[in-house]
């Protein structure tokens, strides 16, 4: 008769309570015998799976909004969110994946119209001090990276990462030799520098000097083709965003910056040249070019016009062709006013 009756599903409050108790046990009882820990870990994996079903549904029925809201409220209220993040390195792959989905979903849950994850993270920003260094651990890097990007969706978190030493670390993580980890870090860096436009614009304005010095030297001038390609594409995204118009004007008024872009044109790969062109065109389009930039463009006019004339992409792109025609026209009609560029030879483009 026992097999005829299914156990009654646990309430969200019961699930969170059991998860918290198990997480605390595993965190505090490190000397517990192995068999006991395995049993508790198995229980925890099952609870995490049940929580995931509440949040995502079971494939047959959609999740219940009230149940999701109650679960999220209890999760943040009792700090189970922190405990789960701290436990991630100890979980097996399946449980870790389920936990990552749970953490991501909880950050998007609204309770009475409030995004309670934002309120929680505002008071627990030190969690970023745990997640960000995760890129240095190959076993947990991808998991922490996924959670980190979900956290950065909250403006308060993005501001914290931007305004601390963490951003400098992120710029080093995008250069990690491991391709998968570097790609994940690049996704995080892009999210950080493009999602919250007003916050990013304010940050770039205040921190312009050190940030672009680091960005140029570490990323745009990196010996790694993958890093350079990523960096120039992200740079284009940042400069072309209307929120960053003041920063864009400042960037494209620098001869040193233009020299870096012109050197990137030397790369034989079309993808790199195309991404570089999208940034270089901003220097040419600047209606208030400094005399030294005009001088370099005029000095290199014949090579630039020949390079741009031969530059084409495999598939037709009307916008690209229009932009290229405008750049060619602008360079062709530039006039130099008795000024010369003493470093012109450093700015040449290979034909």
GROMACS .gro file of C-alpha atoms in nm:
model
  351
    1UNK     CA    1   0.000   0.000   0.000
    2UNK     CA    2   0.295   0.230   0.069
    3UNK     CA    3   0.384   0.262  -0.301
    4UNK     CA    4   0.033   0.376  -0.390
    5UNK     CA    5   0.069   0.714  -0.223
    6UNK     CA    6   0.303   0.985  -0.342
    7UNK     CA    7   0.457   1.208  -0.076
    8UNK     CA    8   0.301   1.550  -0.049
    9UNK     CA    9   0.517   1.814  -0.223
   10UNK     CA   10   0.704   2.031   0.023
   11UNK     CA   11   0.617   2.398   0.047
   12UNK     CA   12   0.869   2.663  -0.066
   13UNK     CA   13   0.933   2.750   0.299
   14UNK     CA   14   1.008   2.385   0.381
   15UNK     CA   15   1.242   2.351   0.083
   16UNK     CA   16   1.438   2.663   0.176
   17UNK     CA   17   1.458   2.554   0.541
   18UNK     CA   18   1.594   2.212   0.453
   19UNK     CA   19   1.837   2.356   0.199
   20UNK     CA   20   1.966   2.603   0.458
   21UNK     CA   21   2.010   2.333   0.722
   22UNK     CA   22   2.197   2.106   0.481
   23UNK     CA   23   2.418   2.389   0.354
   24UNK     CA   24   2.504   2.490   0.710
   25UNK     CA   25   2.581   2.130   0.802
   26UNK     CA   26   2.816   2.084   0.508
   27UNK     CA   27   2.985   2.417   0.575
   28UNK     CA   28   3.038   2.369   0.949
   29UNK     CA   29   3.097   1.996   0.982
   30UNK     CA   30   3.412   1.948   0.778
   31UNK     CA   31   3.533   1.666   1.002
   32UNK     CA   32   3.218   1.456   0.958
   33UNK     CA   33   3.285   1.105   0.833
   34UNK     CA   34   3.274   1.065   0.457
   35UNK     CA   35   2.963   0.846   0.442
   36UNK     CA   36   2.762   1.097   0.646
   37UNK     CA   37   2.875   1.384   0.422
   38UNK     CA   38   2.783   1.188   0.110
   39UNK     CA   39   2.434   1.127   0.248
   40UNK     CA   40   2.387   1.495   0.327
   41UNK     CA   41   2.525   1.594  -0.013
   42UNK     CA   42   2.279   1.357  -0.182
   43UNK     CA   43   1.993   1.511   0.016
   44UNK     CA   44   2.108   1.859  -0.081
   45UNK     CA   45   2.123   1.768  -0.451
   46UNK     CA   46   1.763   1.645  -0.434
   47UNK     CA   47   1.646   1.961  -0.257
   48UNK     CA   48   1.819   2.186  -0.510
   49UNK     CA   49   1.647   1.991  -0.788
   50UNK     CA   50   1.309   2.034  -0.617
   51UNK     CA   51   1.372   2.407  -0.585
   52UNK     CA   52   1.457   2.424  -0.952
   53UNK     CA   53   1.129   2.251  -1.040
   54UNK     CA   54   0.938   2.508  -0.833
   55UNK     CA   55   1.109   2.794  -1.016
   56UNK     CA   56   1.105   2.652  -1.369
   57UNK     CA   57   0.816   2.405  -1.369
   58UNK     CA   58   0.836   2.032  -1.436
   59UNK     CA   59   0.786   2.032  -1.813
   60UNK     CA   60   0.414   1.955  -1.777
   61UNK     CA   61   0.305   2.252  -1.569
   62UNK     CA   62   0.426   2.611  -1.557
   63UNK     CA   63   0.577   2.741  -1.232
   64UNK     CA   64   0.336   2.891  -0.982
   65UNK     CA   65   0.414   3.266  -0.944
   66UNK     CA   66   0.308   3.273  -0.578
   67UNK     CA   67   0.526   2.973  -0.494
   68UNK     CA   68   0.822   3.133  -0.676
   69UNK     CA   69   0.774   3.460  -0.490
   70UNK     CA   70   0.755   3.289  -0.150
   71UNK     CA   71   1.059   3.077  -0.227
   72UNK     CA   72   1.261   3.380  -0.336
   73UNK     CA   73   1.157   3.579  -0.032
   74UNK     CA   74   1.262   3.304   0.210
   75UNK     CA   75   1.584   3.239   0.018
   76UNK     CA   76   1.703   3.597   0.055
   77UNK     CA   77   1.552   3.657   0.399
   78UNK     CA   78   1.748   3.377   0.563
   79UNK     CA   79   2.073   3.427   0.365
   80UNK     CA   80   2.040   3.088   0.195
   81UNK     CA   81   2.148   3.263  -0.127
   82UNK     CA   82   2.495   3.325   0.019
   83UNK     CA   83   2.524   2.973   0.158
   84UNK     CA   84   2.440   2.823  -0.180
   85UNK     CA   85   2.704   3.032  -0.358
   86UNK     CA   86   2.966   2.932  -0.101
   87UNK     CA   87   2.876   2.565  -0.144
   88UNK     CA   88   2.913   2.557  -0.525
   89UNK     CA   89   3.274   2.429  -0.533
   90UNK     CA   90   3.170   2.132  -0.317
   91UNK     CA   91   2.874   2.022  -0.534
   92UNK     CA   92   2.896   1.760  -0.808
   93UNK     CA   93   2.849   1.875  -1.166
   94UNK     CA   94   2.474   1.804  -1.188
   95UNK     CA   95   2.390   1.972  -0.858
   96UNK     CA   96   2.616   2.265  -0.944
   97UNK     CA   97   2.434   2.321  -1.272
   98UNK     CA   98   2.096   2.307  -1.099
   99UNK     CA   99   2.218   2.546  -0.831
  100UNK     CA  100   2.345   2.789  -1.096
  101UNK     CA  101   2.002   2.791  -1.264
  102UNK     CA  102   1.834   2.844  -0.926
  103UNK     CA  103   2.063   3.137  -0.838
  104UNK     CA  104   2.004   3.298  -1.179
  105UNK     CA  105   1.626   3.259  -1.156
  106UNK     CA  106   1.606   3.396  -0.802
  107UNK     CA  107   1.771   3.719  -0.914
  108UNK     CA  108   1.482   3.787  -1.153
  109UNK     CA  109   1.199   3.712  -0.912
  110UNK     CA  110   0.976   4.000  -0.808
  111UNK     CA  111   0.792   4.011  -0.478
  112UNK     CA  112   0.513   4.269  -0.458
  113UNK     CA  113   0.664   4.434  -0.765
  114UNK     CA  114   1.010   4.461  -0.606
  115UNK     CA  115   1.321   4.296  -0.745
  116UNK     CA  116   1.429   4.173  -0.406
  117UNK     CA  117   1.763   4.039  -0.531
  118UNK     CA  118   1.877   4.398  -0.590
  119UNK     CA  119   1.794   4.489  -0.232
  120UNK     CA  120   1.973   4.182  -0.102
  121UNK     CA  121   2.285   4.232  -0.313
  122UNK     CA  122   2.308   4.597  -0.215
  123UNK     CA  123   2.369   4.477   0.141
  124UNK     CA  124   2.586   4.183   0.039
  125UNK     CA  125   2.821   4.328  -0.222
  126UNK     CA  126   3.106   4.131  -0.067
  127UNK     CA  127   2.972   3.830  -0.259
  128UNK     CA  128   3.142   3.984  -0.563
  129UNK     CA  129   3.469   3.952  -0.371
  130UNK     CA  130   3.405   3.576  -0.375
  131UNK     CA  131   3.271   3.539  -0.729
  132UNK     CA  132   3.526   3.746  -0.923
  133UNK     CA  133   3.842   3.565  -0.806
  134UNK     CA  134   3.666   3.246  -0.915
  135UNK     CA  135   3.817   3.304  -1.260
  136UNK     CA  136   4.148   3.199  -1.109
  137UNK     CA  137   4.010   2.853  -1.032
  138UNK     CA  138   3.958   2.648  -1.347
  139UNK     CA  139   3.717   2.413  -1.170
  140UNK     CA  140   3.465   2.682  -1.076
  141UNK     CA  141   3.543   2.968  -1.317
  142UNK     CA  142   3.260   2.911  -1.568
  143UNK     CA  143   3.001   2.860  -1.294
  144UNK     CA  144   3.101   3.171  -1.102
  145UNK     CA  145   3.118   3.366  -1.429
  146UNK     CA  146   2.758   3.281  -1.517
  147UNK     CA  147   2.640   3.387  -1.171
  148UNK     CA  148   2.850   3.701  -1.183
  149UNK     CA  149   2.683   3.816  -1.505
  150UNK     CA  150   2.342   3.765  -1.347
  151UNK     CA  151   2.453   3.978  -1.053
  152UNK     CA  152   2.584   4.250  -1.285
  153UNK     CA  153   2.232   4.285  -1.426
  154UNK     CA  154   2.169   4.478  -1.104
  155UNK     CA  155   2.302   4.830  -1.138
  156UNK     CA  156   2.422   4.851  -0.779
  157UNK     CA  157   2.645   4.549  -0.836
  158UNK     CA  158   2.784   4.678  -1.165
  159UNK     CA  159   2.873   5.008  -1.000
  160UNK     CA  160   3.051   4.828  -0.717
  161UNK     CA  161   3.263   4.620  -0.956
  162UNK     CA  162   3.345   4.922  -1.174
  163UNK     CA  163   3.445   5.140  -0.881
  164UNK     CA  164   3.672   4.888  -0.708
  165UNK     CA  165   3.993   4.714  -0.803
  166UNK     CA  166   3.784   4.429  -0.942
  167UNK     CA  167   3.764   4.587  -1.288
  168UNK     CA  168   4.142   4.576  -1.324
  169UNK     CA  169   4.123   4.207  -1.242
  170UNK     CA  170   3.854   4.153  -1.504
  171UNK     CA  171   4.085   4.308  -1.766
  172UNK     CA  172   4.346   4.046  -1.678
  173UNK     CA  173   4.097   3.759  -1.672
  174UNK     CA  174   3.997   3.820  -2.036
  175UNK     CA  175   4.357   3.733  -2.122
  176UNK     CA  176   4.369   3.398  -1.942
  177UNK     CA  177   4.532   3.136  -2.170
  178UNK     CA  178   4.243   2.892  -2.123
  179UNK     CA  179   4.009   2.974  -2.413
  180UNK     CA  180   3.682   2.879  -2.239
  181UNK     CA  181   3.760   3.077  -1.924
  182UNK     CA  182   3.887   3.378  -2.122
  183UNK     CA  183   3.571   3.373  -2.337
  184UNK     CA  184   3.354   3.366  -2.026
  185UNK     CA  185   3.551   3.654  -1.872
  186UNK     CA  186   3.512   3.849  -2.196
  187UNK     CA  187   3.134   3.802  -2.178
  188UNK     CA  188   3.141   3.932  -1.821
  189UNK     CA  189   3.357   4.230  -1.916
  190UNK     CA  190   3.121   4.320  -2.200
  191UNK     CA  191   2.819   4.298  -1.970
  192UNK     CA  192   2.996   4.518  -1.719
  193UNK     CA  193   3.089   4.788  -1.972
  194UNK     CA  194   2.772   4.800  -2.181
  195UNK     CA  195   2.459   4.708  -1.981
  196UNK     CA  196   2.404   5.002  -1.745
  197UNK     CA  197   2.463   5.293  -1.977
  198UNK     CA  198   2.445   5.585  -1.736
  199UNK     CA  199   2.668   5.409  -1.481
  200UNK     CA  200   2.923   5.316  -1.747
  201UNK     CA  201   2.925   5.668  -1.895
  202UNK     CA  202   2.988   5.818  -1.552
  203UNK     CA  203   3.261   5.566  -1.478
  204UNK     CA  204   3.442   5.621  -1.809
  205UNK     CA  205   3.427   5.998  -1.769
  206UNK     CA  206   3.573   5.993  -1.418
  207UNK     CA  207   3.827   5.714  -1.480
  208UNK     CA  208   3.912   5.788  -1.843
  209UNK     CA  209   4.291   5.815  -1.809
  210UNK     CA  210   4.376   5.498  -1.621
  211UNK     CA  211   4.105   5.288  -1.781
  212UNK     CA  212   4.196   5.353  -2.143
  213UNK     CA  213   4.567   5.336  -2.066
  214UNK     CA  214   4.510   4.986  -1.931
  215UNK     CA  215   4.263   4.895  -2.205
  216UNK     CA  216   4.496   5.005  -2.483
  217UNK     CA  217   4.816   4.853  -2.346
  218UNK     CA  218   4.674   4.527  -2.212
  219UNK     CA  219   4.404   4.446  -2.467
  220UNK     CA  220   4.436   4.642  -2.792
  221UNK     CA  221   4.814   4.590  -2.799
  222UNK     CA  222   4.802   4.234  -2.666
  223UNK     CA  223   5.015   3.974  -2.843
  224UNK     CA  224   4.701   3.756  -2.860
  225UNK     CA  225   4.493   3.795  -3.176
  226UNK     CA  226   4.179   3.677  -2.992
  227UNK     CA  227   4.226   3.937  -2.721
  228UNK     CA  228   4.289   4.218  -2.971
  229UNK     CA  229   3.986   4.124  -3.179
  230UNK     CA  230   3.763   4.112  -2.873
  231UNK     CA  231   3.900   4.441  -2.743
  232UNK     CA  232   3.855   4.640  -3.063
  233UNK     CA  233   3.499   4.512  -3.106
  234UNK     CA  234   3.406   4.602  -2.749
  235UNK     CA  235   3.573   4.939  -2.790
  236UNK     CA  236   3.352   5.006  -3.092
  237UNK     CA  237   3.043   4.911  -2.890
  238UNK     CA  238   3.139   5.150  -2.613
  239UNK     CA  239   3.233   5.446  -2.831
  240UNK     CA  240   2.930   5.415  -3.058
  241UNK     CA  241   2.688   5.418  -2.764
  242UNK     CA  242   2.520   5.758  -2.743
  243UNK     CA  243   2.560   5.761  -2.365
  244UNK     CA  244   2.937   5.767  -2.414
  245UNK     CA  245   2.945   6.047  -2.672
  246UNK     CA  246   3.168   6.272  -2.460
  247UNK     CA  247   3.409   5.986  -2.398
  248UNK     CA  248   3.408   5.899  -2.767
  249UNK     CA  249   3.505   6.255  -2.868
  250UNK     CA  250   3.789   6.250  -2.617
  251UNK     CA  251   3.913   5.911  -2.733
  252UNK     CA  252   3.912   5.994  -3.105
  253UNK     CA  253   4.095   6.321  -3.040
  254UNK     CA  254   4.408   6.133  -2.931
  255UNK     CA  255   4.686   6.067  -3.181
  256UNK     CA  256   4.819   5.783  -2.964
  257UNK     CA  257   4.483   5.610  -2.981
  258UNK     CA  258   4.464   5.652  -3.358
  259UNK     CA  259   4.814   5.513  -3.394
  260UNK     CA  260   4.704   5.195  -3.216
  261UNK     CA  261   4.405   5.158  -3.449
  262UNK     CA  262   4.615   5.217  -3.760
  263UNK     CA  263   4.858   4.951  -3.645
  264UNK     CA  264   4.568   4.709  -3.605
  265UNK     CA  265   4.493   4.758  -3.976
  266UNK     CA  266   4.817   4.570  -4.040
  267UNK     CA  267   4.659   4.247  -3.922
  268UNK     CA  268   4.601   4.023  -4.227
  269UNK     CA  269   4.268   3.888  -4.100
  270UNK     CA  270   3.961   4.058  -4.246
  271UNK     CA  271   3.763   4.025  -3.925
  272UNK     CA  272   4.020   4.227  -3.735
  273UNK     CA  273   4.039   4.489  -4.010
  274UNK     CA  274   3.662   4.524  -4.021
  275UNK     CA  275   3.626   4.572  -3.644
  276UNK     CA  276   3.916   4.817  -3.654
  277UNK     CA  277   3.752   5.012  -3.936
  278UNK     CA  278   3.437   5.064  -3.729
  279UNK     CA  279   3.648   5.246  -3.469
  280UNK     CA  280   3.890   5.417  -3.709
  281UNK     CA  281   3.602   5.581  -3.897
  282UNK     CA  282   3.519   5.774  -3.579
  283UNK     CA  283   3.861   5.942  -3.588
  284UNK     CA  284   3.805   6.043  -3.949
  285UNK     CA  285   3.448   6.161  -3.890
  286UNK     CA  286   3.549   6.382  -3.597
  287UNK     CA  287   3.476   6.737  -3.716
  288UNK     CA  288   3.720   6.884  -3.464
  289UNK     CA  289   4.028   6.679  -3.539
  290UNK     CA  290   4.342   6.801  -3.362
  291UNK     CA  291   4.615   6.925  -3.601
  292UNK     CA  292   4.840   6.626  -3.526
  293UNK     CA  293   4.570   6.381  -3.635
  294UNK     CA  294   4.506   6.572  -3.955
  295UNK     CA  295   4.880   6.571  -4.021
  296UNK     CA  296   4.908   6.195  -3.983
  297UNK     CA  297   4.606   6.130  -4.203
  298UNK     CA  298   4.744   6.359  -4.473
  299UNK     CA  299   5.093   6.209  -4.448
  300UNK     CA  300   4.948   5.861  -4.490
  301UNK     CA  301   4.676   5.966  -4.734
  302UNK     CA  302   4.791   5.767  -5.037
  303UNK     CA  303   4.844   5.448  -4.838
  304UNK     CA  304   4.514   5.485  -4.656
  305UNK     CA  305   4.319   5.549  -4.975
  306UNK     CA  306   4.481   5.253  -5.145
  307UNK     CA  307   4.417   5.031  -4.844
  308UNK     CA  308   4.053   5.138  -4.810
  309UNK     CA  309   3.995   5.111  -5.184
  310UNK     CA  310   4.109   4.748  -5.179
  311UNK     CA  311   3.935   4.669  -4.850
  312UNK     CA  312   3.619   4.467  -4.900
  313UNK     CA  313   3.421   4.207  -4.710
  314UNK     CA  314   3.295   3.877  -4.843
  315UNK     CA  315   2.926   3.954  -4.834
  316UNK     CA  316   2.769   4.278  -4.951
  317UNK     CA  317   2.707   4.528  -4.674
  318UNK     CA  318   2.554   4.854  -4.787
  319UNK     CA  319   2.621   5.031  -4.457
  320UNK     CA  320   2.988   4.929  -4.462
  321UNK     CA  321   3.027   5.045  -4.822
  322UNK     CA  322   2.861   5.377  -4.741
  323UNK     CA  323   3.081   5.428  -4.436
  324UNK     CA  324   3.393   5.339  -4.633
  325UNK     CA  325   3.302   5.583  -4.912
  326UNK     CA  326   3.253   5.860  -4.658
  327UNK     CA  327   3.587   5.787  -4.490
  328UNK     CA  328   3.764   5.786  -4.828
  329UNK     CA  329   3.602   6.116  -4.920
  330UNK     CA  330   3.696   6.276  -4.590
  331UNK     CA  331   4.060   6.167  -4.609
  332UNK     CA  332   4.089   6.267  -4.975
  333UNK     CA  333   3.975   6.623  -4.904
  334UNK     CA  334   4.175   6.686  -4.587
  335UNK     CA  335   4.410   6.981  -4.595
  336UNK     CA  336   4.719   7.027  -4.382
  337UNK     CA  337   4.792   7.371  -4.243
  338UNK     CA  338   5.171   7.387  -4.246
  339UNK     CA  339   5.196   7.131  -3.970
  340UNK     CA  340   5.375   6.801  -3.974
  341UNK     CA  341   5.365   6.486  -3.767
  342UNK     CA  342   5.705   6.409  -3.626
  343UNK     CA  343   5.594   6.050  -3.561
  344UNK     CA  344   5.431   5.995  -3.900
  345UNK     CA  345   5.644   5.689  -3.973
  346UNK     CA  346   5.498   5.521  -3.663
  347UNK     CA  347   5.146   5.564  -3.799
  348UNK     CA  348   5.184   5.413  -4.143
  349UNK     CA  349   4.948   5.152  -4.279
  350UNK     CA  350   5.096   4.867  -4.478
  351UNK     CA  351   4.961   4.865  -4.830
   0.00000   0.00000   0.00000
